[in-house]
Short mmCIF file of C-alpha atoms in Angstrom, two decimals:
data_model
loop_
_atom_site.label_atom_id
_atom_site.label_comp_id
_atom_site.label_asym_id
_atom_site.label_seq_id
_atom_site.Cartn_x
_atom_site.Cartn_y
_atom_site.Cartn_z
CA MET V 1 0.00 0.00 0.00
CA GLU V 2 1.34 3.44 -0.93
CA GLN V 3 0.47 4.83 2.48
CA SER V 4 3.35 2.91 4.09
CA ARG V 5 5.82 5.17 2.26
CA CYS V 6 4.67 8.17 4.26
CA ARG V 7 5.57 8.52 7.93
CA MET V 8 3.43 10.36 10.44
CA PRO V 9 4.41 14.04 10.54
CA SER V 10 6.75 15.79 12.94
CA PRO V 11 5.76 19.22 14.33
CA ALA V 12 7.58 20.99 11.54
CA GLY V 13 6.79 18.23 9.06
CA ILE V 14 3.02 18.02 9.17
CA MET V 15 2.93 19.58 5.72
CA SER V 16 5.57 17.16 4.42
CA PHE V 17 3.49 14.17 5.54
CA SER V 18 0.46 15.58 3.75
CA SER V 19 2.59 16.39 0.71
CA CYS V 20 3.91 12.84 0.66
CA ARG V 21 0.40 11.43 0.86
CA ARG V 22 -0.78 13.81 -1.86
CA SER V 23 2.10 12.80 -4.11
CA HIS V 24 0.95 9.20 -3.82
CA GLY V 25 -2.62 10.23 -4.61
CA LEU V 26 -3.86 9.47 -1.11
CA ILE V 27 -5.39 12.84 -0.21
CA ALA V 28 -6.24 16.18 -1.71
CA ALA V 29 -4.20 19.22 -0.65
CA MET V 30 -5.22 20.40 2.80
CA SER V 31 -3.39 22.83 5.08
CA PRO V 32 -2.55 21.85 8.66
CA GLU V 33 -3.46 24.02 11.61
CA VAL V 34 -1.33 24.05 14.76
CA GLN V 35 -2.24 25.87 17.93
CA GLN V 36 -0.20 26.22 21.12
CA PHE V 37 -1.80 26.20 24.57
CA SER V 38 -0.40 26.72 28.07
CA ALA V 39 -0.42 23.52 30.08
CA ASP V 40 -3.03 24.75 32.51
CA LEU V 41 -6.44 23.24 33.12
CA ASP V 42 -7.97 26.65 32.40
CA GLN V 43 -6.82 26.13 28.80
CA LEU V 44 -8.48 22.71 28.49
CA PRO V 45 -11.83 24.01 27.11
CA LEU V 46 -9.93 25.99 24.45
CA ALA V 47 -7.89 22.94 23.42
CA ILE V 48 -10.99 20.73 23.25
CA GLY V 49 -12.87 23.40 21.31
CA PHE V 50 -10.05 23.72 18.78
CA ALA V 51 -10.07 19.97 18.05
CA SER V 52 -13.86 19.75 18.05
CA ARG V 53 -14.28 22.65 15.62
CA ALA V 54 -11.69 21.15 13.29
CA CYS V 55 -13.53 17.82 13.28
CA ALA V 56 -16.88 19.49 12.65
CA THR V 57 -15.40 21.67 9.88
CA ALA V 58 -13.98 18.52 8.27
CA GLY V 59 -17.52 17.15 8.18
CA LEU V 60 -16.99 14.37 10.71
CA PRO V 61 -20.08 13.06 12.48
CA PRO V 62 -20.75 14.17 16.09
CA ASP V 63 -19.56 10.84 17.54
CA ALA V 64 -16.15 11.28 15.87
CA CYS V 65 -15.91 14.84 17.22
CA LEU V 66 -16.74 13.51 20.69
CA LYS V 67 -13.92 10.97 20.39
CA ALA V 68 -11.51 13.80 19.57
CA GLU V 69 -12.73 15.74 22.60
CA LEU V 70 -12.30 12.75 24.93
CA VAL V 71 -8.80 11.93 23.71
CA ILE V 72 -7.63 15.57 23.86
CA GLU V 73 -9.13 15.96 27.34
CA GLU V 74 -7.32 12.86 28.59
CA LEU V 75 -3.96 13.76 27.06
CA PHE V 76 -4.14 17.42 28.12
CA SER V 77 -5.22 16.77 31.72
CA ASN V 78 -2.52 14.11 32.12
CA THR V 79 0.11 16.49 30.75
CA VAL V 80 -0.93 19.12 33.29
CA ARG V 81 -1.27 16.79 36.27
CA HIS V 82 1.52 14.30 35.66
CA GLY V 83 3.75 15.45 32.81
CA TYR V 84 4.67 18.95 33.86
CA GLY V 85 3.54 18.52 37.45
CA ILE V 86 1.72 20.81 39.80
CA GLY V 87 2.99 24.36 40.20
CA ALA V 88 3.03 27.79 38.64
CA ALA V 89 5.72 26.79 36.13
CA ARG V 90 3.24 24.66 34.23
CA ARG V 91 1.56 27.82 32.90
CA GLU V 92 4.77 28.43 30.97
CA ARG V 93 4.86 24.88 29.58
CA PRO V 94 3.38 24.46 26.12
CA VAL V 95 1.05 21.92 24.58
CA TRP V 96 0.66 21.85 20.81
CA ILE V 97 -2.32 20.49 18.95
CA GLY V 98 -2.11 20.09 15.20
CA ILE V 99 -4.95 19.26 12.86
CA THR V 100 -4.40 18.00 9.34
CA ARG V 101 -7.58 17.67 7.30
CA GLU V 102 -7.86 14.84 4.82
CA ASP V 103 -10.56 13.97 2.32
CA ASP V 104 -12.06 11.42 4.67
CA GLY V 105 -11.22 12.80 8.13
CA VAL V 106 -8.49 14.39 10.21
CA ILE V 107 -5.16 13.56 11.76
CA ILE V 108 -4.76 15.12 15.19
CA SER V 109 -1.27 15.59 16.60
CA TYR V 110 -0.86 16.23 20.33
CA GLN V 111 2.53 17.30 21.69
CA ASP V 112 4.05 18.35 24.99
CA ALA V 113 7.61 18.90 26.20
CA ALA V 114 7.11 17.09 29.51
CA PRO V 115 9.42 14.21 30.48
CA GLN V 116 9.15 11.33 28.03
CA HIS V 117 6.10 9.15 28.63
CA ASN V 118 4.26 6.86 26.23
CA PRO V 119 0.54 6.94 27.14
CA LEU V 120 -0.15 4.00 24.83
CA VAL V 121 1.85 1.50 26.89
CA GLU V 122 -0.55 -0.58 28.89
CA ASP V 123 -0.13 -1.03 32.63
CA PRO V 124 0.20 -4.84 32.82
CA ASP V 125 -1.21 -4.93 36.34
CA LEU V 126 -4.31 -2.87 35.58
CA ALA V 127 -6.41 -5.73 34.22
CA GLU V 128 -5.35 -7.98 37.10
CA ARG V 129 -6.44 -5.63 39.87
CA THR V 130 -9.90 -5.75 41.32
CA VAL V 131 -11.86 -2.53 41.46
CA SER V 132 -11.16 -2.18 45.18
CA ARG V 133 -7.39 -2.56 44.57
CA ARG V 134 -7.15 -0.09 41.69
CA HIS V 135 -5.83 3.39 42.21
CA ILE V 136 -7.61 6.25 40.49
CA GLY V 137 -6.43 6.67 36.94
CA GLY V 138 -4.90 4.47 34.30
CA LEU V 139 -8.07 3.87 32.34
CA GLY V 140 -7.58 7.01 30.25
CA ARG V 141 -4.84 5.30 28.29
CA VAL V 142 -7.47 2.80 27.16
CA LEU V 143 -9.50 5.72 25.74
CA VAL V 144 -6.45 7.20 24.03
CA ARG V 145 -5.40 3.85 22.60
CA ASP V 146 -8.78 2.45 21.56
CA LEU V 147 -11.11 5.31 20.54
CA PRO V 148 -9.38 6.69 17.43
CA ARG V 149 -7.71 4.87 14.53
CA ASP V 150 -4.01 4.70 13.73
CA VAL V 151 -2.77 5.90 17.11
CA SER V 152 0.98 6.36 17.43
CA TYR V 153 3.46 7.71 19.95
CA SER V 154 6.92 9.07 19.26
CA VAL V 155 9.39 11.59 20.62
CA GLU V 156 10.10 14.31 18.07
CA ASP V 157 12.44 17.20 18.75
CA GLY V 158 12.24 16.38 22.47
CA ARG V 159 8.44 16.42 22.47
CA ASN V 160 6.07 13.61 23.38
CA THR V 161 3.91 13.21 20.29
CA VAL V 162 0.64 11.31 20.04
CA ARG V 163 -1.08 11.19 16.65
CA PHE V 164 -4.43 9.73 15.81
CA ARG V 165 -6.81 9.64 12.91
CA LEU V 166 -10.56 10.19 12.98
CA GLY V 167 -12.88 9.57 10.07
CA GLY V 168 -12.50 7.27 7.13
CA ALA V 169 -14.36 4.14 6.22
CA ALA V 170 -13.02 1.74 8.84
CA ARG V 171 -13.83 3.56 12.07
CA THR V 172 -14.70 7.16 12.92
#
């Protein structure tokens, strides 16, 4: 499949990924949008709204837009609470959300500069624990991993990067 020739985009390379896919006839030309937010929970509604509007503008159904909102909420709140940690300095820490529109959906790129952490790695003990023995948290990674399609994690230019696709024929 031609798609395997194109790698998921880096922050500066979102356009190059789209260009690669266009050159293989996979998508029509679409411009990416990237917005930076402060890693503060006060910014969470703005980050969710940005992703939700992009999904709606791309013509995705409401359930796909809701998936984007849930994944962004989980990633963003975990960045604030665990990635950058509690304290005033987190207001100065950035989170980047990039949206690349495609003919059949969107690719959403979420980045932070917190210490390296892959949210897609499953906690092996989580499934084994009974409800009474579980600590709060850990189930959000299931949302991030299972709601969208083509989820990936990488570290690019020192940034944790999670990318996921919404839309398309297989799963919105």
